[in-house]
Amino acid sequence: MILTDSIDTLRTTIARWRAEGARIGFAPTMGNLHAGHLRLVEVAHEHVDRVVASIFVNPLQFGPNEDFTAYPRTLLEDLEALKSAHTDLTFTPSVETMYPRPLADLTRVTVPGLGKQLEGAHRPGHFDGVTTVVARLFNLVQPDLAVFGEKDYQQLCIIRRMVADLGWPIRIQSVPTVREPDGLAMSSRNGYLTAEERRHAPALARTLQEVAGHLRAGERDFAGLSLAAMQILNEDGFRTDYVSIRRPDLSPPSPDDREWIILAAAWLGPRTRLIDNLSISLV
Ligand code: PAF
């Protein structure tokens, strides 16, 4: 595996591979890798000849009171894991390499509408940070295909929208959420949970399953179901930001739909904000 923090090395290596006829896949990450991230690399390998990963904890997507400083940084273990997943190149840029001018003066990429609701409403500016860094990474790597996990479902929709709106020839490949045996969606932030909170955390995924059960049984009071799920979570020790039932494109649901996605975000304890989602299809 080639390891570089240099844009020149990244570009010349990818140019050489392209000259050899290789198709390039890309898995952007913020490190502290778990099985969900490695699955991204595996899926990319199913579609392309060379896989590039990046590790960059992006300051632009963290709010002023969020966990940028505390975000786990485990570079050596991450590199070992990427090597065993047969990653061809890992790009580990510094903040100065990614953002060569003060963040306040930086050109930004914004996806309005989609970026302001759900996660965007609770984390103002978050998705502008995500789309700005992903746009810059896409321009550096120029992949044929990029992989994103379904756990960050809204992020996936926003990246798809950005790529479509800007006309980039990049296929966005989604990868199903990887879960722990007890159902908890894998996330780097699960490491913030105390042992007691960790035992409790799968209740979020179970609550989404309960909402799905009601939809499958024919209930169509979307607002009522969401409110009831939030109440259950709050009585169960969570502090719920939202539970929301949407169409797969995140537009408001209709009783005539046959497919929905249930999305939720909830705090468990003072440090850990969990997000999860569940897709339902009646077709
Ligand atoms: O999903 C993530 O880990 C990040 O939001 C991403 C896509 C790597 C951008 O920093």
PDB file of N, CA and C in Angstrom, residues 51-145:
ATOM      1  N   VAL A  51      -7.998   0.888  -5.442  1.00  0.00           N
ATOM      2  CA  VAL A  51      -8.807   1.576  -4.425  1.00  0.00           C
ATOM      3  C   VAL A  51      -7.924   2.535  -3.616  1.00  0.00           C
ATOM      4  N   VAL A  52      -8.364   3.784  -3.575  1.00  0.00           N
ATOM      5  CA  VAL A  52      -7.716   4.832  -2.789  1.00  0.00           C
ATOM      6  C   VAL A  52      -8.598   5.091  -1.570  1.00  0.00           C
ATOM      7  N   ALA A  53      -7.996   5.180  -0.394  1.00  0.00           N
ATOM      8  CA  ALA A  53      -8.732   5.596   0.815  1.00  0.00           C
ATOM      9  C   ALA A  53      -8.120   6.904   1.296  1.00  0.00           C
ATOM     10  N   SER A  54      -8.903   7.694   2.020  1.00  0.00           N
ATOM     11  CA  SER A  54      -8.316   8.871   2.668  1.00  0.00           C
ATOM     12  C   SER A  54      -8.671   8.831   4.138  1.00  0.00           C
ATOM     13  N   ILE A  55      -7.768   9.364   4.937  1.00  0.00           N
ATOM     14  CA  ILE A  55      -8.025   9.550   6.373  1.00  0.00           C
ATOM     15  C   ILE A  55      -7.789  11.019   6.649  1.00  0.00           C
ATOM     16  N   PHE A  56      -8.868  11.714   7.005  1.00  0.00           N
ATOM     17  CA  PHE A  56      -8.752  13.151   7.287  1.00  0.00           C
ATOM     18  C   PHE A  56      -9.888  13.536   8.215  1.00  0.00           C
ATOM     19  N   VAL A  57      -9.537  13.933   9.429  1.00  0.00           N
ATOM     20  CA  VAL A  57     -10.568  14.410  10.365  1.00  0.00           C
ATOM     21  C   VAL A  57     -10.821  15.866   9.978  1.00  0.00           C
ATOM     22  N   ASN A  58     -11.968  16.080   9.384  1.00  0.00           N
ATOM     23  CA  ASN A  58     -12.255  17.333   8.682  1.00  0.00           C
ATOM     24  C   ASN A  58     -12.811  18.399   9.633  1.00  0.00           C
ATOM     25  N   PRO A  59     -12.011  19.405   9.985  1.00  0.00           N
ATOM     26  CA  PRO A  59     -12.494  20.375  10.974  1.00  0.00           C
ATOM     27  C   PRO A  59     -13.750  21.102  10.526  1.00  0.00           C
ATOM     28  N   LEU A  60     -13.922  21.201   9.205  1.00  0.00           N
ATOM     29  CA  LEU A  60     -15.023  21.995   8.657  1.00  0.00           C
ATOM     30  C   LEU A  60     -16.405  21.386   8.934  1.00  0.00           C
ATOM     31  N   GLN A  61     -16.463  20.092   9.250  1.00  0.00           N
ATOM     32  CA  GLN A  61     -17.779  19.481   9.444  1.00  0.00           C
ATOM     33  C   GLN A  61     -18.152  19.323  10.920  1.00  0.00           C
ATOM     34  N   PHE A  62     -17.335  19.890  11.803  1.00  0.00           N
ATOM     35  CA  PHE A  62     -17.645  19.858  13.240  1.00  0.00           C
ATOM     36  C   PHE A  62     -18.094  21.242  13.677  1.00  0.00           C
ATOM     37  N   GLY A  63     -19.167  21.310  14.462  1.00  0.00           N
ATOM     38  CA  GLY A  63     -19.614  22.584  15.029  1.00  0.00           C
ATOM     39  C   GLY A  63     -18.665  23.022  16.142  1.00  0.00           C
ATOM     40  N   PRO A  64     -18.787  24.299  16.579  1.00  0.00           N
ATOM     41  CA  PRO A  64     -17.876  24.830  17.601  1.00  0.00           C
ATOM     42  C   PRO A  64     -17.909  24.041  18.912  1.00  0.00           C
ATOM     43  N   ASN A  65     -19.080  23.445  19.255  1.00  0.00           N
ATOM     44  CA  ASN A  65     -19.137  22.695  20.526  1.00  0.00           C
ATOM     45  C   ASN A  65     -19.130  21.190  20.294  1.00  0.00           C
ATOM     46  N   GLU A  66     -18.686  20.783  19.124  1.00  0.00           N
ATOM     47  CA  GLU A  66     -18.676  19.344  18.827  1.00  0.00           C
ATOM     48  C   GLU A  66     -17.302  18.736  19.132  1.00  0.00           C
ATOM     49  N   ASP A  67     -17.141  17.462  18.721  1.00  0.00           N
ATOM     50  CA  ASP A  67     -16.028  16.649  19.233  1.00  0.00           C
ATOM     51  C   ASP A  67     -14.807  16.589  18.312  1.00  0.00           C
ATOM     52  N   PHE A  68     -14.511  17.696  17.591  1.00  0.00           N
ATOM     53  CA  PHE A  68     -13.361  17.654  16.679  1.00  0.00           C
ATOM     54  C   PHE A  68     -12.073  17.259  17.413  1.00  0.00           C
ATOM     55  N   THR A  69     -11.824  17.888  18.569  1.00  0.00           N
ATOM     56  CA  THR A  69     -10.573  17.621  19.288  1.00  0.00           C
ATOM     57  C   THR A  69     -10.570  16.202  19.861  1.00  0.00           C
ATOM     58  N   ALA A  70     -11.725  15.785  20.360  1.00  0.00           N
ATOM     59  CA  ALA A  70     -11.797  14.465  21.010  1.00  0.00           C
ATOM     60  C   ALA A  70     -11.917  13.324  19.999  1.00  0.00           C
ATOM     61  N   TYR A  71     -12.213  13.648  18.732  1.00  0.00           N
ATOM     62  CA  TYR A  71     -12.487  12.587  17.755  1.00  0.00           C
ATOM     63  C   TYR A  71     -11.307  11.607  17.733  1.00  0.00           C
ATOM     64  N   PRO A  72     -11.576  10.297  17.845  1.00  0.00           N
ATOM     65  CA  PRO A  72     -10.466   9.342  17.997  1.00  0.00           C
ATOM     66  C   PRO A  72      -9.549   9.291  16.778  1.00  0.00           C
ATOM     67  N   ARG A  73      -8.259   9.396  17.032  1.00  0.00           N
ATOM     68  CA  ARG A  73      -7.252   9.330  15.958  1.00  0.00           C
ATOM     69  C   ARG A  73      -6.370   8.121  16.216  1.00  0.00           C
ATOM     70  N   THR A  74      -6.445   7.152  15.322  1.00  0.00           N
ATOM     71  CA  THR A  74      -5.759   5.863  15.523  1.00  0.00           C
ATOM     72  C   THR A  74      -5.035   5.479  14.233  1.00  0.00           C
ATOM     73  N   LEU A  75      -4.157   6.362  13.782  1.00  0.00           N
ATOM     74  CA  LEU A  75      -3.583   6.245  12.436  1.00  0.00           C
ATOM     75  C   LEU A  75      -2.871   4.904  12.206  1.00  0.00           C
ATOM     76  N   LEU A  76      -2.035   4.468  13.159  1.00  0.00           N
ATOM     77  CA  LEU A  76      -1.233   3.262  12.904  1.00  0.00           C
ATOM     78  C   LEU A  76      -2.134   2.042  12.711  1.00  0.00           C
ATOM     79  N   GLU A  77      -3.117   1.897  13.614  1.00  0.00           N
ATOM     80  CA  GLU A  77      -4.051   0.763  13.477  1.00  0.00           C
ATOM     81  C   GLU A  77      -4.844   0.879  12.172  1.00  0.00           C
ATOM     82  N   ASP A  78      -5.242   2.098  11.824  1.00  0.00           N
ATOM     83  CA  ASP A  78      -6.031   2.302  10.597  1.00  0.00           C
ATOM     84  C   ASP A  78      -5.229   1.869   9.368  1.00  0.00           C
ATOM     85  N   LEU A  79      -3.946   2.223   9.353  1.00  0.00           N
ATOM     86  CA  LEU A  79      -3.123   1.893   8.178  1.00  0.00           C
ATOM     87  C   LEU A  79      -2.964   0.377   8.060  1.00  0.00           C
ATOM     88  N   GLU A  80      -2.776  -0.296   9.217  1.00  0.00           N
ATOM     89  CA  GLU A  80      -2.682  -1.767   9.195  1.00  0.00           C
ATOM     90  C   GLU A  80      -3.964  -2.359   8.613  1.00  0.00           C
ATOM     91  N   ALA A  81      -5.109  -1.825   9.082  1.00  0.00           N
ATOM     92  CA  ALA A  81      -6.404  -2.362   8.632  1.00  0.00           C
ATOM     93  C   ALA A  81      -6.587  -2.122   7.127  1.00  0.00           C
ATOM     94  N   LEU A  82      -6.226  -0.933   6.659  1.00  0.00           N
ATOM     95  CA  LEU A  82      -6.393  -0.635   5.225  1.00  0.00           C
ATOM     96  C   LEU A  82      -5.469  -1.506   4.385  1.00  0.00           C
ATOM     97  N   LYS A  83      -4.270  -1.765   4.929  1.00  0.00           N
ATOM     98  CA  LYS A  83      -3.336  -2.636   4.211  1.00  0.00           C
ATOM     99  C   LYS A  83      -3.944  -4.034   4.090  1.00  0.00           C
ATOM    100  N   SER A  84      -4.500  -4.549   5.194  1.00  0.00           N
ATOM    101  CA  SER A  84      -5.058  -5.911   5.104  1.00  0.00           C
ATOM    102  C   SER A  84      -6.301  -5.956   4.227  1.00  0.00           C
ATOM    103  N   ALA A  85      -6.943  -4.807   4.012  1.00  0.00           N
ATOM    104  CA  ALA A  85      -8.105  -4.785   3.095  1.00  0.00           C
ATOM    105  C   ALA A  85      -7.650  -4.536   1.644  1.00  0.00           C
ATOM    106  N   HIS A  86      -6.333  -4.584   1.418  1.00  0.00           N
ATOM    107  CA  HIS A  86      -5.764  -4.438   0.060  1.00  0.00           C
ATOM    108  C   HIS A  86      -6.024  -3.073  -0.561  1.00  0.00           C
ATOM    109  N   THR A  87      -6.045  -2.059   0.269  1.00  0.00           N
ATOM    110  CA  THR A  87      -6.134  -0.685  -0.244  1.00  0.00           C
ATOM    111  C   THR A  87      -4.842  -0.405  -1.018  1.00  0.00           C
ATOM    112  N   ASP A  88      -4.961   0.228  -2.181  1.00  0.00           N
ATOM    113  CA  ASP A  88      -3.758   0.465  -2.989  1.00  0.00           C
ATOM    114  C   ASP A  88      -3.010   1.710  -2.549  1.00  0.00           C
ATOM    115  N   LEU A  89      -3.766   2.732  -2.128  1.00  0.00           N
ATOM    116  CA  LEU A  89      -3.108   3.974  -1.694  1.00  0.00           C
ATOM    117  C   LEU A  89      -3.943   4.602  -0.585  1.00  0.00           C
ATOM    118  N   THR A  90      -3.290   5.069   0.458  1.00  0.00           N
ATOM    119  CA  THR A  90      -4.005   5.830   1.496  1.00  0.00           C
ATOM    120  C   THR A  90      -3.430   7.243   1.559  1.00  0.00           C
ATOM    121  N   PHE A  91      -4.336   8.199   1.463  1.00  0.00           N
ATOM    122  CA  PHE A  91      -3.988   9.624   1.454  1.00  0.00           C
ATOM    123  C   PHE A  91      -4.315  10.186   2.829  1.00  0.00           C
ATOM    124  N   THR A  92      -3.307  10.749   3.497  1.00  0.00           N
ATOM    125  CA  THR A  92      -3.501  11.270   4.864  1.00  0.00           C
ATOM    126  C   THR A  92      -3.057  12.739   4.898  1.00  0.00           C
ATOM    127  N   PRO A  93      -3.825  13.618   4.277  1.00  0.00           N
ATOM    128  CA  PRO A  93      -3.387  15.016   4.188  1.00  0.00           C
ATOM    129  C   PRO A  93      -3.472  15.731   5.533  1.00  0.00           C
ATOM    130  N   SER A  94      -2.669  16.762   5.683  1.00  0.00           N
ATOM    131  CA  SER A  94      -2.789  17.640   6.849  1.00  0.00           C
ATOM    132  C   SER A  94      -3.906  18.644   6.575  1.00  0.00           C
ATOM    133  N   VAL A  95      -4.301  19.377   7.606  1.00  0.00           N
ATOM    134  CA  VAL A  95      -5.320  20.422   7.431  1.00  0.00           C
ATOM    135  C   VAL A  95      -4.804  21.476   6.446  1.00  0.00           C
ATOM    136  N   GLU A  96      -3.511  21.807   6.527  1.00  0.00           N
ATOM    137  CA  GLU A  96      -2.945  22.839   5.633  1.00  0.00           C
ATOM    138  C   GLU A  96      -2.965  22.370   4.176  1.00  0.00           C
ATOM    139  N   THR A  97      -2.751  21.085   3.959  1.00  0.00           N
ATOM    140  CA  THR A  97      -2.782  20.556   2.590  1.00  0.00           C
ATOM    141  C   THR A  97      -4.206  20.613   2.035  1.00  0.00           C
ATOM    142  N   MET A  98      -5.162  20.252   2.868  1.00  0.00           N
ATOM    143  CA  MET A  98      -6.553  20.238   2.391  1.00  0.00           C
ATOM    144  C   MET A  98      -7.104  21.649   2.242  1.00  0.00           C
ATOM    145  N   TYR A  99      -6.742  22.502   3.192  1.00  0.00           N
ATOM    146  CA  TYR A  99      -7.316  23.852   3.212  1.00  0.00           C
ATOM    147  C   TYR A  99      -6.189  24.878   3.246  1.00  0.00           C
ATOM    148  N   PRO A 100      -5.680  25.268   2.063  1.00  0.00           N
ATOM    149  CA  PRO A 100      -4.504  26.134   2.038  1.00  0.00           C
ATOM    150  C   PRO A 100      -4.807  27.607   2.349  1.00  0.00           C
ATOM    151  N   ARG A 101      -5.963  27.906   2.858  1.00  0.00           N
ATOM    152  CA  ARG A 101      -6.224  29.279   3.318  1.00  0.00           C
ATOM    153  C   ARG A 101      -7.108  29.193   4.572  1.00  0.00           C
ATOM    154  N   PRO A 102      -7.186  30.309   5.328  1.00  0.00           N
ATOM    155  CA  PRO A 102      -7.989  30.248   6.560  1.00  0.00           C
ATOM    156  C   PRO A 102      -9.418  29.751   6.271  1.00  0.00           C
ATOM    157  N   LEU A 103      -9.917  28.925   7.177  1.00  0.00           N
ATOM    158  CA  LEU A 103     -11.220  28.282   6.929  1.00  0.00           C
ATOM    159  C   LEU A 103     -12.310  29.313   6.647  1.00  0.00           C
ATOM    160  N   ALA A 104     -12.222  30.475   7.291  1.00  0.00           N
ATOM    161  CA  ALA A 104     -13.263  31.495   7.116  1.00  0.00           C
ATOM    162  C   ALA A 104     -13.292  32.014   5.667  1.00  0.00           C
ATOM    163  N   ASP A 105     -12.166  31.932   4.948  1.00  0.00           N
ATOM    164  CA  ASP A 105     -12.085  32.478   3.581  1.00  0.00           C
ATOM    165  C   ASP A 105     -12.260  31.419   2.495  1.00  0.00           C
ATOM    166  N   LEU A 106     -12.495  30.204   2.925  1.00  0.00           N
ATOM    167  CA  LEU A 106     -12.472  29.073   1.995  1.00  0.00           C
ATOM    168  C   LEU A 106     -13.729  29.013   1.118  1.00  0.00           C
ATOM    169  N   THR A 107     -13.555  28.678  -0.144  1.00  0.00           N
ATOM    170  CA  THR A 107     -14.700  28.393  -1.029  1.00  0.00           C
ATOM    171  C   THR A 107     -15.447  27.172  -0.483  1.00  0.00           C
ATOM    172  N   ARG A 108     -16.769  27.260  -0.429  1.00  0.00           N
ATOM    173  CA  ARG A 108     -17.558  26.149   0.123  1.00  0.00           C
ATOM    174  C   ARG A 108     -18.496  25.579  -0.927  1.00  0.00           C
ATOM    175  N   VAL A 109     -18.855  24.345  -0.741  1.00  0.00           N
ATOM    176  CA  VAL A 109     -19.875  23.715  -1.584  1.00  0.00           C
ATOM    177  C   VAL A 109     -21.083  23.442  -0.687  1.00  0.00           C
ATOM    178  N   THR A 110     -22.253  23.893  -1.125  1.00  0.00           N
ATOM    179  CA  THR A 110     -23.469  23.756  -0.306  1.00  0.00           C
ATOM    180  C   THR A 110     -24.552  23.057  -1.107  1.00  0.00           C
ATOM    181  N   VAL A 111     -25.224  22.127  -0.481  1.00  0.00           N
ATOM    182  CA  VAL A 111     -26.426  21.536  -1.074  1.00  0.00           C
ATOM    183  C   VAL A 111     -27.601  22.061  -0.256  1.00  0.00           C
ATOM    184  N   PRO A 112     -28.316  23.068  -0.772  1.00  0.00           N
ATOM    185  CA  PRO A 112     -29.380  23.666   0.045  1.00  0.00           C
ATOM    186  C   PRO A 112     -30.553  22.702   0.191  1.00  0.00           C
ATOM    187  N   GLY A 113     -31.449  23.004   1.076  1.00  0.00           N
ATOM    188  CA  GLY A 113     -32.641  22.151   1.240  1.00  0.00           C
ATOM    189  C   GLY A 113     -32.277  20.872   1.962  1.00  0.00           C
ATOM    190  N   LEU A 114     -31.800  19.907   1.184  1.00  0.00           N
ATOM    191  CA  LEU A 114     -31.453  18.599   1.765  1.00  0.00           C
ATOM    192  C   LEU A 114     -30.454  18.725   2.920  1.00  0.00           C
ATOM    193  N   GLY A 115     -29.562  19.714   2.816  1.00  0.00           N
ATOM    194  CA  GLY A 115     -28.504  19.856   3.813  1.00  0.00           C
ATOM    195  C   GLY A 115     -28.932  20.586   5.068  1.00  0.00           C
ATOM    196  N   LYS A 116     -30.172  21.096   5.076  1.00  0.00           N
ATOM    197  CA  LYS A 116     -30.591  21.931   6.215  1.00  0.00           C
ATOM    198  C   LYS A 116     -31.570  21.196   7.139  1.00  0.00           C
ATOM    199  N   GLN A 117     -32.042  20.039   6.732  1.00  0.00           N
ATOM    200  CA  GLN A 117     -33.035  19.341   7.552  1.00  0.00           C
ATOM    201  C   GLN A 117     -32.394  18.190   8.346  1.00  0.00           C
ATOM    202  N   LEU A 118     -33.163  17.536   9.200  1.00  0.00           N
ATOM    203  CA  LEU A 118     -32.702  16.385   9.991  1.00  0.00           C
ATOM    204  C   LEU A 118     -31.347  16.679  10.632  1.00  0.00           C
ATOM    205  N   GLU A 119     -30.279  15.960  10.224  1.00  0.00           N
ATOM    206  CA  GLU A 119     -28.953  16.235  10.796  1.00  0.00           C
ATOM    207  C   GLU A 119     -28.556  17.697  10.618  1.00  0.00           C
ATOM    208  N   GLY A 120     -28.883  18.257   9.446  1.00  0.00           N
ATOM    209  CA  GLY A 120     -28.499  19.638   9.146  1.00  0.00           C
ATOM    210  C   GLY A 120     -29.161  20.636  10.091  1.00  0.00           C
ATOM    211  N   ALA A 121     -30.384  20.325  10.552  1.00  0.00           N
ATOM    212  CA  ALA A 121     -31.076  21.224  11.477  1.00  0.00           C
ATOM    213  C   ALA A 121     -30.443  21.164  12.864  1.00  0.00           C
ATOM    214  N   HIS A 122     -29.929  19.991  13.232  1.00  0.00           N
ATOM    215  CA  HIS A 122     -29.325  19.840  14.565  1.00  0.00           C
ATOM    216  C   HIS A 122     -27.841  20.135  14.574  1.00  0.00           C
ATOM    217  N   ARG A 123     -27.209  20.097  13.402  1.00  0.00           N
ATOM    218  CA  ARG A 123     -25.768  20.363  13.315  1.00  0.00           C
ATOM    219  C   ARG A 123     -25.545  21.409  12.212  1.00  0.00           C
ATOM    220  N   PRO A 124     -25.867  22.673  12.504  1.00  0.00           N
ATOM    221  CA  PRO A 124     -25.781  23.694  11.443  1.00  0.00           C
ATOM    222  C   PRO A 124     -24.380  23.737  10.840  1.00  0.00           C
ATOM    223  N   GLY A 125     -24.327  23.776   9.517  1.00  0.00           N
ATOM    224  CA  GLY A 125     -23.031  23.877   8.826  1.00  0.00           C
ATOM    225  C   GLY A 125     -22.355  22.530   8.594  1.00  0.00           C
ATOM    226  N   HIS A 126     -22.862  21.487   9.252  1.00  0.00           N
ATOM    227  CA  HIS A 126     -22.195  20.179   9.147  1.00  0.00           C
ATOM    228  C   HIS A 126     -22.069  19.706   7.697  1.00  0.00           C
ATOM    229  N   PHE A 127     -23.198  19.744   6.983  1.00  0.00           N
ATOM    230  CA  PHE A 127     -23.145  19.186   5.620  1.00  0.00           C
ATOM    231  C   PHE A 127     -22.359  20.076   4.660  1.00  0.00           C
ATOM    232  N   ASP A 128     -22.312  21.384   4.918  1.00  0.00           N
ATOM    233  CA  ASP A 128     -21.447  22.237   4.079  1.00  0.00           C
ATOM    234  C   ASP A 128     -19.991  21.797   4.245  1.00  0.00           C
ATOM    235  N   GLY A 129     -19.635  21.426   5.480  1.00  0.00           N
ATOM    236  CA  GLY A 129     -18.281  20.917   5.730  1.00  0.00           C
ATOM    237  C   GLY A 129     -18.033  19.609   5.015  1.00  0.00           C
ATOM    238  N   VAL A 130     -19.052  18.735   5.020  1.00  0.00           N
ATOM    239  CA  VAL A 130     -18.910  17.433   4.355  1.00  0.00           C
ATOM    240  C   VAL A 130     -18.789  17.617   2.842  1.00  0.00           C
ATOM    241  N   THR A 131     -19.703  18.399   2.262  1.00  0.00           N
ATOM    242  CA  THR A 131     -19.675  18.527   0.794  1.00  0.00           C
ATOM    243  C   THR A 131     -18.413  19.277   0.343  1.00  0.00           C
ATOM    244  N   THR A 132     -17.962  20.227   1.134  1.00  0.00           N
ATOM    245  CA  THR A 132     -16.749  20.959   0.753  1.00  0.00           C
ATOM    246  C   THR A 132     -15.539  20.024   0.752  1.00  0.00           C
ATOM    247  N   VAL A 133     -15.402  19.208   1.797  1.00  0.00           N
ATOM    248  CA  VAL A 133     -14.222  18.326   1.838  1.00  0.00           C
ATOM    249  C   VAL A 133     -14.335  17.220   0.779  1.00  0.00           C
ATOM    250  N   VAL A 134     -15.542  16.685   0.605  1.00  0.00           N
ATOM    251  CA  VAL A 134     -15.686  15.593  -0.377  1.00  0.00           C
ATOM    252  C   VAL A 134     -15.470  16.138  -1.796  1.00  0.00           C
ATOM    253  N   ALA A 135     -15.943  17.353  -2.059  1.00  0.00           N
ATOM    254  CA  ALA A 135     -15.711  17.951  -3.379  1.00  0.00           C
ATOM    255  C   ALA A 135     -14.207  18.103  -3.636  1.00  0.00           C
ATOM    256  N   ARG A 136     -13.496  18.579  -2.613  1.00  0.00           N
ATOM    257  CA  ARG A 136     -12.041  18.764  -2.795  1.00  0.00           C
ATOM    258  C   ARG A 136     -11.355  17.404  -2.991  1.00  0.00           C
ATOM    259  N   LEU A 137     -11.748  16.419  -2.191  1.00  0.00           N
ATOM    260  CA  LEU A 137     -11.148  15.085  -2.332  1.00  0.00           C
ATOM    261  C   LEU A 137     -11.476  14.487  -3.698  1.00  0.00           C
ATOM    262  N   PHE A 138     -12.728  14.646  -4.141  1.00  0.00           N
ATOM    263  CA  PHE A 138     -13.094  14.128  -5.471  1.00  0.00           C
ATOM    264  C   PHE A 138     -12.230  14.780  -6.550  1.00  0.00           C
ATOM    265  N   ASN A 139     -11.978  16.098  -6.430  1.00  0.00           N
ATOM    266  CA  ASN A 139     -11.162  16.776  -7.443  1.00  0.00           C
ATOM    267  C   ASN A 139      -9.716  16.279  -7.422  1.00  0.00           C
ATOM    268  N   LEU A 140      -9.227  15.913  -6.248  1.00  0.00           N
ATOM    269  CA  LEU A 140      -7.853  15.420  -6.160  1.00  0.00           C
ATOM    270  C   LEU A 140      -7.738  13.989  -6.696  1.00  0.00           C
ATOM    271  N   VAL A 141      -8.694  13.149  -6.323  1.00  0.00           N
ATOM    272  CA  VAL A 141      -8.609  11.717  -6.674  1.00  0.00           C
ATOM    273  C   VAL A 141      -9.218  11.451  -8.055  1.00  0.00           C
ATOM    274  N   GLN A 142     -10.251  12.196  -8.400  1.00  0.00           N
ATOM    275  CA  GLN A 142     -11.007  11.993  -9.639  1.00  0.00           C
ATOM    276  C   GLN A 142     -11.374  10.514  -9.842  1.00  0.00           C
ATOM    277  N   PRO A 143     -12.092   9.959  -8.870  1.00  0.00           N
ATOM    278  CA  PRO A 143     -12.419   8.532  -8.950  1.00  0.00           C
ATOM    279  C   PRO A 143     -13.516   8.245  -9.974  1.00  0.00           C
ATOM    280  N   ASP A 144     -13.551   7.000 -10.437  1.00  0.00           N
ATOM    281  CA  ASP A 144     -14.698   6.551 -11.248  1.00  0.00           C
ATOM    282  C   ASP A 144     -15.863   6.217 -10.337  1.00  0.00           C
ATOM    283  N   LEU A 145     -15.529   5.741  -9.135  1.00  0.00           N
ATOM    284  CA  LEU A 145     -16.564   5.297  -8.191  1.00  0.00           C
ATOM    285  C   LEU A 145     -16.143   5.706  -6.781  1.00  0.00           C
TER     286      LEU A 145
END
